[in-house]
Tab-separated table of N, CA and C and ligand atoms in Angstrom:
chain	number	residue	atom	x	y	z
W	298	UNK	N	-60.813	-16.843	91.035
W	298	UNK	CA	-60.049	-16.302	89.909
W	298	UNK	C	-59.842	-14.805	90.127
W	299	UNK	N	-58.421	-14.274	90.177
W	299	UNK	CA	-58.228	-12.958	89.899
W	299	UNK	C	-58.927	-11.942	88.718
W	300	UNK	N	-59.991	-10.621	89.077
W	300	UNK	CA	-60.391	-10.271	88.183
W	300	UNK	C	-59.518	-8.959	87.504
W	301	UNK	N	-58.671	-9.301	86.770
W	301	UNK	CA	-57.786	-8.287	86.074
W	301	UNK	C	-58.123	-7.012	85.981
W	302	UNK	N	-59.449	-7.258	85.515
W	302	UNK	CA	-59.873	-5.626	85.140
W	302	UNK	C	-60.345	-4.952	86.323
W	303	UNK	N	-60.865	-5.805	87.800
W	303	UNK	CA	-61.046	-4.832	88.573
W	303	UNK	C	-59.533	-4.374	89.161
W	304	UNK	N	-58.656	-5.450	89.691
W	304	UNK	CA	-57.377	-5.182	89.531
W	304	UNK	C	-56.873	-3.844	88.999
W	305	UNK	N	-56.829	-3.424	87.895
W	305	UNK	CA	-56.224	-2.501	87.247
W	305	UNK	C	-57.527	-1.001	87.271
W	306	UNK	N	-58.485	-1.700	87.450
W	306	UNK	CA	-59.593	-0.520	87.674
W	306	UNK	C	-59.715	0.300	89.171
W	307	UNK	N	-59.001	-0.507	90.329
W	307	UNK	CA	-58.837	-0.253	90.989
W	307	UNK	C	-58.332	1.284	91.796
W	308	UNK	N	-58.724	2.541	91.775
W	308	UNK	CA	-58.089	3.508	92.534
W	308	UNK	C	-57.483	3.195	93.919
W	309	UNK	N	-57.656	1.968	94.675
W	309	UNK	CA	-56.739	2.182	95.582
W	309	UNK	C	-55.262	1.430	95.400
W	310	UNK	N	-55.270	0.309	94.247
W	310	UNK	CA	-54.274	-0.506	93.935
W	310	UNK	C	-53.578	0.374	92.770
W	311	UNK	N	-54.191	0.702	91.902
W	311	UNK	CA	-53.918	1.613	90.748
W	311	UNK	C	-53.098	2.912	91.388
W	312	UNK	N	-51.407	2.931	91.259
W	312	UNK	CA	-51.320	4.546	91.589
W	312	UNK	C	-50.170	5.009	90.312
W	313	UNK	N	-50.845	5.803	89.969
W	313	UNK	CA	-50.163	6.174	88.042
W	313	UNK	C	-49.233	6.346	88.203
W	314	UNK	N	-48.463	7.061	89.431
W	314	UNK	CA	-47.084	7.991	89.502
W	314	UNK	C	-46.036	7.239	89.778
W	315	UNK	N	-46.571	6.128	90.578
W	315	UNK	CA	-45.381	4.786	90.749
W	315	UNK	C	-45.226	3.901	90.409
W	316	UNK	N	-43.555	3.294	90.234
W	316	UNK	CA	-43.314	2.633	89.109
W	316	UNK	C	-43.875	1.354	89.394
W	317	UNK	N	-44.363	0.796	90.785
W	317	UNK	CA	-44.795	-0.146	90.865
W	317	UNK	C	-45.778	-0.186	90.550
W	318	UNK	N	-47.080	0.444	90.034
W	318	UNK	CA	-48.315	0.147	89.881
W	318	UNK	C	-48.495	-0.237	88.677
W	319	UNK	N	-49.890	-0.254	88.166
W	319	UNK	CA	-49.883	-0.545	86.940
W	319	UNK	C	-50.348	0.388	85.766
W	320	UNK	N	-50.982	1.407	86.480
W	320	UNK	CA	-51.253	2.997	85.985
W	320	UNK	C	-52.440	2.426	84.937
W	321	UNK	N	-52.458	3.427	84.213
W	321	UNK	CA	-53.307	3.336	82.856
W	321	UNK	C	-53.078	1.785	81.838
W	322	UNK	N	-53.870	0.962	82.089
W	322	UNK	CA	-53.239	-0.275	80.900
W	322	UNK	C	-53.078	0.276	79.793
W	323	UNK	N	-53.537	1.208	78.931
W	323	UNK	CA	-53.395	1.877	77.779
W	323	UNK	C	-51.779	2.156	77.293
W	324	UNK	N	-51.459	2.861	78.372
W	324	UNK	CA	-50.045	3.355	78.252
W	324	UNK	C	-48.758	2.294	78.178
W	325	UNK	N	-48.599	1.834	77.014
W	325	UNK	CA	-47.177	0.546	77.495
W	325	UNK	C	-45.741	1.159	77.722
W	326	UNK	N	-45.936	2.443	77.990
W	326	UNK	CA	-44.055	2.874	78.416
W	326	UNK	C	-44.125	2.683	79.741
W	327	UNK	N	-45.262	2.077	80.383
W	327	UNK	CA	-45.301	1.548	82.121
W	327	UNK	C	-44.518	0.592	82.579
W	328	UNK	N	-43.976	-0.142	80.986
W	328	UNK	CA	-42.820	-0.818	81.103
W	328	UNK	C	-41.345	-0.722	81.098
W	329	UNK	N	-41.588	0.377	80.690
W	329	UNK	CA	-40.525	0.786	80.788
W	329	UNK	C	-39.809	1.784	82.020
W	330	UNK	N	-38.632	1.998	82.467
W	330	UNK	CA	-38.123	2.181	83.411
W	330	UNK	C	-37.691	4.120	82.860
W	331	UNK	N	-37.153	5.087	83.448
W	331	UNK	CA	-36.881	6.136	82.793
W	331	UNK	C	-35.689	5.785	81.984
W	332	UNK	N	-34.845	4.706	82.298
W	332	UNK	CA	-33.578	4.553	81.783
W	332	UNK	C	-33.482	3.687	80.369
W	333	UNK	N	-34.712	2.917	80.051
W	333	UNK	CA	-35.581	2.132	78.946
W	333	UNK	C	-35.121	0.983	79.480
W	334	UNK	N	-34.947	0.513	80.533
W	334	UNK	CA	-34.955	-0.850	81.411
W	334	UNK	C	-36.570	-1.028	81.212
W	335	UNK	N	-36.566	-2.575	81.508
W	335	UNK	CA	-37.527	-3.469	81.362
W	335	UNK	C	-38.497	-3.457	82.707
W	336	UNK	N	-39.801	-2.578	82.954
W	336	UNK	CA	-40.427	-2.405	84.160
W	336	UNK	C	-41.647	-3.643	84.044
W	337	UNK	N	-41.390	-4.326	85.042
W	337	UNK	CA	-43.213	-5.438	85.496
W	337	UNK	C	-43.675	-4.665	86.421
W	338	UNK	N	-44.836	-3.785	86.759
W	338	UNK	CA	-45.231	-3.789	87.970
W	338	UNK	C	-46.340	-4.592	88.817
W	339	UNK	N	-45.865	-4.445	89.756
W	339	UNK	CA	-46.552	-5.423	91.139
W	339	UNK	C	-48.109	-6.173	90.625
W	340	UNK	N	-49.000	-5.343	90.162
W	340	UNK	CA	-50.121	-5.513	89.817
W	340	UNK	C	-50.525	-5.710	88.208
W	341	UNK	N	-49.495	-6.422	87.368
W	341	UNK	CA	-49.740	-6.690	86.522
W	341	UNK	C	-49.551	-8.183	86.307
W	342	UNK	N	-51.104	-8.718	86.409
W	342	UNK	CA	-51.218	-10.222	86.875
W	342	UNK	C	-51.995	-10.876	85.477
W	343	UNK	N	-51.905	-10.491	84.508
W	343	UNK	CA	-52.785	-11.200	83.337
W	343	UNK	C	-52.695	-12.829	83.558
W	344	UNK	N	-51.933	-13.580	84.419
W	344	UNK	CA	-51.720	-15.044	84.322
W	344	UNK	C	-52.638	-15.221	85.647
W	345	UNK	N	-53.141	-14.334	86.511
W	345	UNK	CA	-53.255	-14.628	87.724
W	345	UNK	C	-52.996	-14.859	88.840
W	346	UNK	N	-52.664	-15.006	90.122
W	346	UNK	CA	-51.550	-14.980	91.054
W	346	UNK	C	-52.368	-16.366	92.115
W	347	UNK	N	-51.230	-16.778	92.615
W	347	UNK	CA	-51.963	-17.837	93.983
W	347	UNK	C	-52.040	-19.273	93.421
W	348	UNK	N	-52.545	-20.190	94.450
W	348	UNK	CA	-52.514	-21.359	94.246
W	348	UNK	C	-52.685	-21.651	92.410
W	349	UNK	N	-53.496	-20.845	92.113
W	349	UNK	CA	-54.367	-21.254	90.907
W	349	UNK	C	-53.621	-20.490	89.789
W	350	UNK	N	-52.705	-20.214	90.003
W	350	UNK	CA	-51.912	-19.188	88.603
W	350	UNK	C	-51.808	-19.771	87.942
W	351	UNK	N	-51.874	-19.287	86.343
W	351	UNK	CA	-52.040	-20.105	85.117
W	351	UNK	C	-50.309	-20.986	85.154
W	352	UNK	N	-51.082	-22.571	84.529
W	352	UNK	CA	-49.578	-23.161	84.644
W	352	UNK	C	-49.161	-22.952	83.140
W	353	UNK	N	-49.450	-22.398	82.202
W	353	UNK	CA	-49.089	-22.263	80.788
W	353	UNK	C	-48.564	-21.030	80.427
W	354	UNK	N	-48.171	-20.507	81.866
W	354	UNK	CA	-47.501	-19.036	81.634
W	354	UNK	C	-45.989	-18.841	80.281
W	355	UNK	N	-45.357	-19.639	80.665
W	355	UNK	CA	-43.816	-19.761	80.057
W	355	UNK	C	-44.391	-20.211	79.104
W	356	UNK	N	-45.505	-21.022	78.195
W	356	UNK	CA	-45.620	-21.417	77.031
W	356	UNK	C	-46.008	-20.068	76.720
W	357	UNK	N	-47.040	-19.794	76.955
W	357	UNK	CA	-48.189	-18.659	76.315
W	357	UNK	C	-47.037	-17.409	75.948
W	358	UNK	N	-46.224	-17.195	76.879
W	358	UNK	CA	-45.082	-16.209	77.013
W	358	UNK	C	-44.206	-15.857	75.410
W	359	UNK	N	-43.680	-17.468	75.288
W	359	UNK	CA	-43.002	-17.832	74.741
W	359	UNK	C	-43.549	-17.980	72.888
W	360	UNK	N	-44.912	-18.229	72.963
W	360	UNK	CA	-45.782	-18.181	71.561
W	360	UNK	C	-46.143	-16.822	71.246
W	361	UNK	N	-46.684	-16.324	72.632
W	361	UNK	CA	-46.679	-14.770	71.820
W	361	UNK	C	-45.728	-13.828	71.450
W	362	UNK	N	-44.489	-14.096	71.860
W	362	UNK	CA	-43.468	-13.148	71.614
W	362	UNK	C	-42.857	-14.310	69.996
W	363	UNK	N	-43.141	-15.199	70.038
W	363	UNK	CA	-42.708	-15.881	68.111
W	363	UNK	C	-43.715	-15.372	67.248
W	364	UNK	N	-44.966	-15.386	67.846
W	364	UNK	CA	-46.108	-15.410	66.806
W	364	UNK	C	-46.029	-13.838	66.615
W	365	UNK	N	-45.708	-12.709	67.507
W	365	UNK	CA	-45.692	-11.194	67.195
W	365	UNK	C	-44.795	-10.748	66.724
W	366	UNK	N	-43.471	-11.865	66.771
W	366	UNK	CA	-42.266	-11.637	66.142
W	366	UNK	C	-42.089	-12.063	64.014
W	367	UNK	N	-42.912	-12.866	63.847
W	367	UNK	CA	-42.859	-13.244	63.143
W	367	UNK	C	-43.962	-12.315	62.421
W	368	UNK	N	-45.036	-12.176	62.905
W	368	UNK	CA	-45.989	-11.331	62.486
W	368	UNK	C	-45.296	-9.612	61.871
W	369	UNK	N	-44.883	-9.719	62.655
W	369	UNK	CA	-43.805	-8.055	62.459
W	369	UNK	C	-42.513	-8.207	61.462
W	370	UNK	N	-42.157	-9.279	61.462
W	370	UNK	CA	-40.703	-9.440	60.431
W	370	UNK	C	-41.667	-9.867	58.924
W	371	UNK	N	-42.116	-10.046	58.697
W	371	UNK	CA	-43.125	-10.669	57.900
W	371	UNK	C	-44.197	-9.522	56.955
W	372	UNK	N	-44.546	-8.871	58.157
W	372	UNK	CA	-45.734	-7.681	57.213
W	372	UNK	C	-45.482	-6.669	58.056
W	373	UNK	N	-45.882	-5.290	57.126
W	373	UNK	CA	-45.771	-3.771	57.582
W	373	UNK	C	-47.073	-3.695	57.881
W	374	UNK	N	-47.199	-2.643	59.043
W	374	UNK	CA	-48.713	-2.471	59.774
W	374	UNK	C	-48.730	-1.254	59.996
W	375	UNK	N	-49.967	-0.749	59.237
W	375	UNK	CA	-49.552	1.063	59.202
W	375	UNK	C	-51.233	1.408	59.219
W	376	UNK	N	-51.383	2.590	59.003
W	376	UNK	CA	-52.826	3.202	59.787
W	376	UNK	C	-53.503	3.324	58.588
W	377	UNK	N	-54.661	3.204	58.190
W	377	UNK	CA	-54.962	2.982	56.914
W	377	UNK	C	-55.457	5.004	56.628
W	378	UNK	N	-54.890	5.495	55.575
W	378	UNK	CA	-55.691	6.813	55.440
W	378	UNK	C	-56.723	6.954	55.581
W	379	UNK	N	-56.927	8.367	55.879
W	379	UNK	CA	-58.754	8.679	56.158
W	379	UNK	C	-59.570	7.776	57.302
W	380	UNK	N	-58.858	6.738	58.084
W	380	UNK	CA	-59.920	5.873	58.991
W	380	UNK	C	-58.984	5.857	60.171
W	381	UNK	N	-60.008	6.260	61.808
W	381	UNK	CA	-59.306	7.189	62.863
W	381	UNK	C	-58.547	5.909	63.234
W	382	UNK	N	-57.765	5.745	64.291
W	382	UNK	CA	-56.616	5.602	65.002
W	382	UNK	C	-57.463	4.554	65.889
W	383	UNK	N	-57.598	3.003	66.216
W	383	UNK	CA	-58.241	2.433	67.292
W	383	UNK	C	-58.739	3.397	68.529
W	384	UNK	N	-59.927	2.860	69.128
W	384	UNK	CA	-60.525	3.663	70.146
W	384	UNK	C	-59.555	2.592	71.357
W	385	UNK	N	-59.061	2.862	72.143
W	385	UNK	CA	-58.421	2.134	73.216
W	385	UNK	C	-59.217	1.822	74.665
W	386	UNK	N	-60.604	2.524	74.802
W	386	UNK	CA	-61.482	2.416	75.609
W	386	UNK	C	-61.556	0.792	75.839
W	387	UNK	N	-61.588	0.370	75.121
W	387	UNK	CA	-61.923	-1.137	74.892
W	387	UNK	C	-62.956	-1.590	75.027
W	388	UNK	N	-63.746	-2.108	74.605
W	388	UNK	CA	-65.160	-3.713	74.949
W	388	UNK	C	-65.072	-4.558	75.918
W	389	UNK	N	-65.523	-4.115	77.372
W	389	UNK	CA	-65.518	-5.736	78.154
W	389	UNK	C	-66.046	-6.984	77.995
W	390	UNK	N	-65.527	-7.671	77.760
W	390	UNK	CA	-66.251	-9.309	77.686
W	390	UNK	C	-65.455	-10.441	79.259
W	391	UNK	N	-65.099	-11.267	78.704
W	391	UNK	CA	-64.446	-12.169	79.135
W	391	UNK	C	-63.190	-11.503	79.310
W	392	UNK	N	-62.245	-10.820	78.414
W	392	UNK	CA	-60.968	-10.113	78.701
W	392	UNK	C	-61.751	-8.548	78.064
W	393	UNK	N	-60.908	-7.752	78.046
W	393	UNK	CA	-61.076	-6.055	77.592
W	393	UNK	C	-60.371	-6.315	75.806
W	394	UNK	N	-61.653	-6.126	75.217
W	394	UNK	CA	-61.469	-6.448	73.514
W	394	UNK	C	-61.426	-5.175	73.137
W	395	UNK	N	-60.570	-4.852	71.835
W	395	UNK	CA	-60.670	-3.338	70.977
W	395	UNK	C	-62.168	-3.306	70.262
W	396	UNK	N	-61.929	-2.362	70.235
W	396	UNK	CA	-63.423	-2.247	69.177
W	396	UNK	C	-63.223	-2.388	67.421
W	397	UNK	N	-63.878	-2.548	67.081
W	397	UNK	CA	-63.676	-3.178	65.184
W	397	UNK	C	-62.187	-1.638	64.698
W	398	UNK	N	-61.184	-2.014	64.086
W	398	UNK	CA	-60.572	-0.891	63.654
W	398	UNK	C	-60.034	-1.217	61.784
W	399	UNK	N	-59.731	-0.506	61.209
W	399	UNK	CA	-59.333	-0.847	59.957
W	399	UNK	C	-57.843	-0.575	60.121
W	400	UNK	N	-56.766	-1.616	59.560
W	400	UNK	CA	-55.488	-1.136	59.718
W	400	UNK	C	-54.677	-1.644	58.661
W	401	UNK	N	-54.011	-1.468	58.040
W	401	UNK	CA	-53.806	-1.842	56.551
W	401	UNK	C	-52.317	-3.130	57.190
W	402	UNK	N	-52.156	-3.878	56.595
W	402	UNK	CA	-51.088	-5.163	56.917
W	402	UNK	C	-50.522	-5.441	55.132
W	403	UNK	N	-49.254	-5.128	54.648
W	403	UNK	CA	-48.484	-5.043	53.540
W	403	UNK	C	-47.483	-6.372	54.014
W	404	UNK	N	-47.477	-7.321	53.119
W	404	UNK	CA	-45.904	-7.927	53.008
W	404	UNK	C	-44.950	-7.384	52.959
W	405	UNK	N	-44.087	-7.414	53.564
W	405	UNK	CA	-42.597	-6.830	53.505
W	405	UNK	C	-41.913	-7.852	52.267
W	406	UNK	N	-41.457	-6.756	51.351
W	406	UNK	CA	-40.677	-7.208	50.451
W	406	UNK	C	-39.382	-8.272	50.697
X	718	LIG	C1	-52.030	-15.451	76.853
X	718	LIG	C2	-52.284	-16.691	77.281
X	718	LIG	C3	-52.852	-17.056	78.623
X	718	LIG	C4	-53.397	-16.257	79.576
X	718	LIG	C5	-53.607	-14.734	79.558
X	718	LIG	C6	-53.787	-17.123	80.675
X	718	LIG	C7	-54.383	-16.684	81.838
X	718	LIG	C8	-54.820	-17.523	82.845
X	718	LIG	C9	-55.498	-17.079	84.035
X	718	LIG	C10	-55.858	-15.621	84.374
X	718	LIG	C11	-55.770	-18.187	84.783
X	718	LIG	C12	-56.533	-18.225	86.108
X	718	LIG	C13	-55.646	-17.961	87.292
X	718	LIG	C14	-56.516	-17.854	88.530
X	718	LIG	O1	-57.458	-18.640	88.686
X	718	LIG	O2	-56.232	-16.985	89.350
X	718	LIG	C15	-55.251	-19.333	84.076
X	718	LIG	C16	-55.327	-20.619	84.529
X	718	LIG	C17	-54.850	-21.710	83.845
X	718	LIG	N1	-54.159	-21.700	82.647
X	718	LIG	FE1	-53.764	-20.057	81.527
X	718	LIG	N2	-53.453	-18.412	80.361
X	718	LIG	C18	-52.872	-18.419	79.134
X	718	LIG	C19	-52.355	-19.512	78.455
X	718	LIG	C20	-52.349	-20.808	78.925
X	718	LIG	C21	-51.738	-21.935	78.248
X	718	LIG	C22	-50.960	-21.855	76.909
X	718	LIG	C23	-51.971	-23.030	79.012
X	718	LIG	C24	-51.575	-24.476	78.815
X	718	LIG	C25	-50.747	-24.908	77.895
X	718	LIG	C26	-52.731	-22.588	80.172
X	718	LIG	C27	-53.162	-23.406	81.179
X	718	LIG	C28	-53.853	-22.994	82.307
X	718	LIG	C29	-54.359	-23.884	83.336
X	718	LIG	C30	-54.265	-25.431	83.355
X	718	LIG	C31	-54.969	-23.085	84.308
X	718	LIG	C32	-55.648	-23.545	85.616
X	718	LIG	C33	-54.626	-23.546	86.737
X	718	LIG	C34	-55.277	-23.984	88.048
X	718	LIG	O3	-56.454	-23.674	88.262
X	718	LIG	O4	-54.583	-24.622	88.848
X	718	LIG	N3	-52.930	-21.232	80.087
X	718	LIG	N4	-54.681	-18.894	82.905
């Protein structure tokens, strides 16, 4: 199994300045191109690569962009006053988890 996080932890695979790498996972304008084109780079394998690549890619793809779509048309998500901003360091487990954050979620009228 591909290990993602050494993958991306990597200093010799990891190179921040090019568009092919995968730089900082933190940063998501890595997707983006300077022109706001749509950037994948080379080393961004969350499904895994090789014989064994996840075969539920195009589903999983396809649920998270309804379920975040719907999530977002649905409720406002805003920073709750007085309580800081997620720590982005993240928790390793099994995948790289956030740490507990408070964030306020409103129905959209
Ligand atoms: C966000 C969702 C998902 C992620 C991040 C993910 C990620 C992965 C990864 C990293 C692997 C291992 C690849 C390797 O061994 O190198 C894998 C394997 C696999 N995934 Fe997923 N997966 C997701 C969703 C799904 C879904 C929805 C299905 C099925 C409907 C699925 C079915 C499988 C199967 C059957 C394998 C084993 C493939 C093999 O060993 O030949 N996955 N997945």
């Amino acid at each position: 199994m591909t290990s993602v996080h050494t993958l991306y932890g990597n200093p010799h695979i990891v190179k921040p300045s090019s568009n092919s790498s995968c730089g900082d996972i933190r940063v998501i304008e890595r997707f983006l191109s300077v022109s706001g084109g749509k950037l994948t780079p080379a080393c961004f394998l969350p499904f895994g690569a090789g014989p064994r690549v996840c075969v539920g890619e195009s589903l999983a793809r396809i649920e998270l962009f309804l379920f975040t779509a719907r999530l977002l048309q649905r409720f406002r998500f805003s920073k709750v006053a007085g309580k800081p901003l997620p720590d982005l360091s993240g928790r390793l487990g099994v995948v790289l988890q956030p740490e507990k954050f408070s964030v306020s979620i409103i129905p959209r009228g």
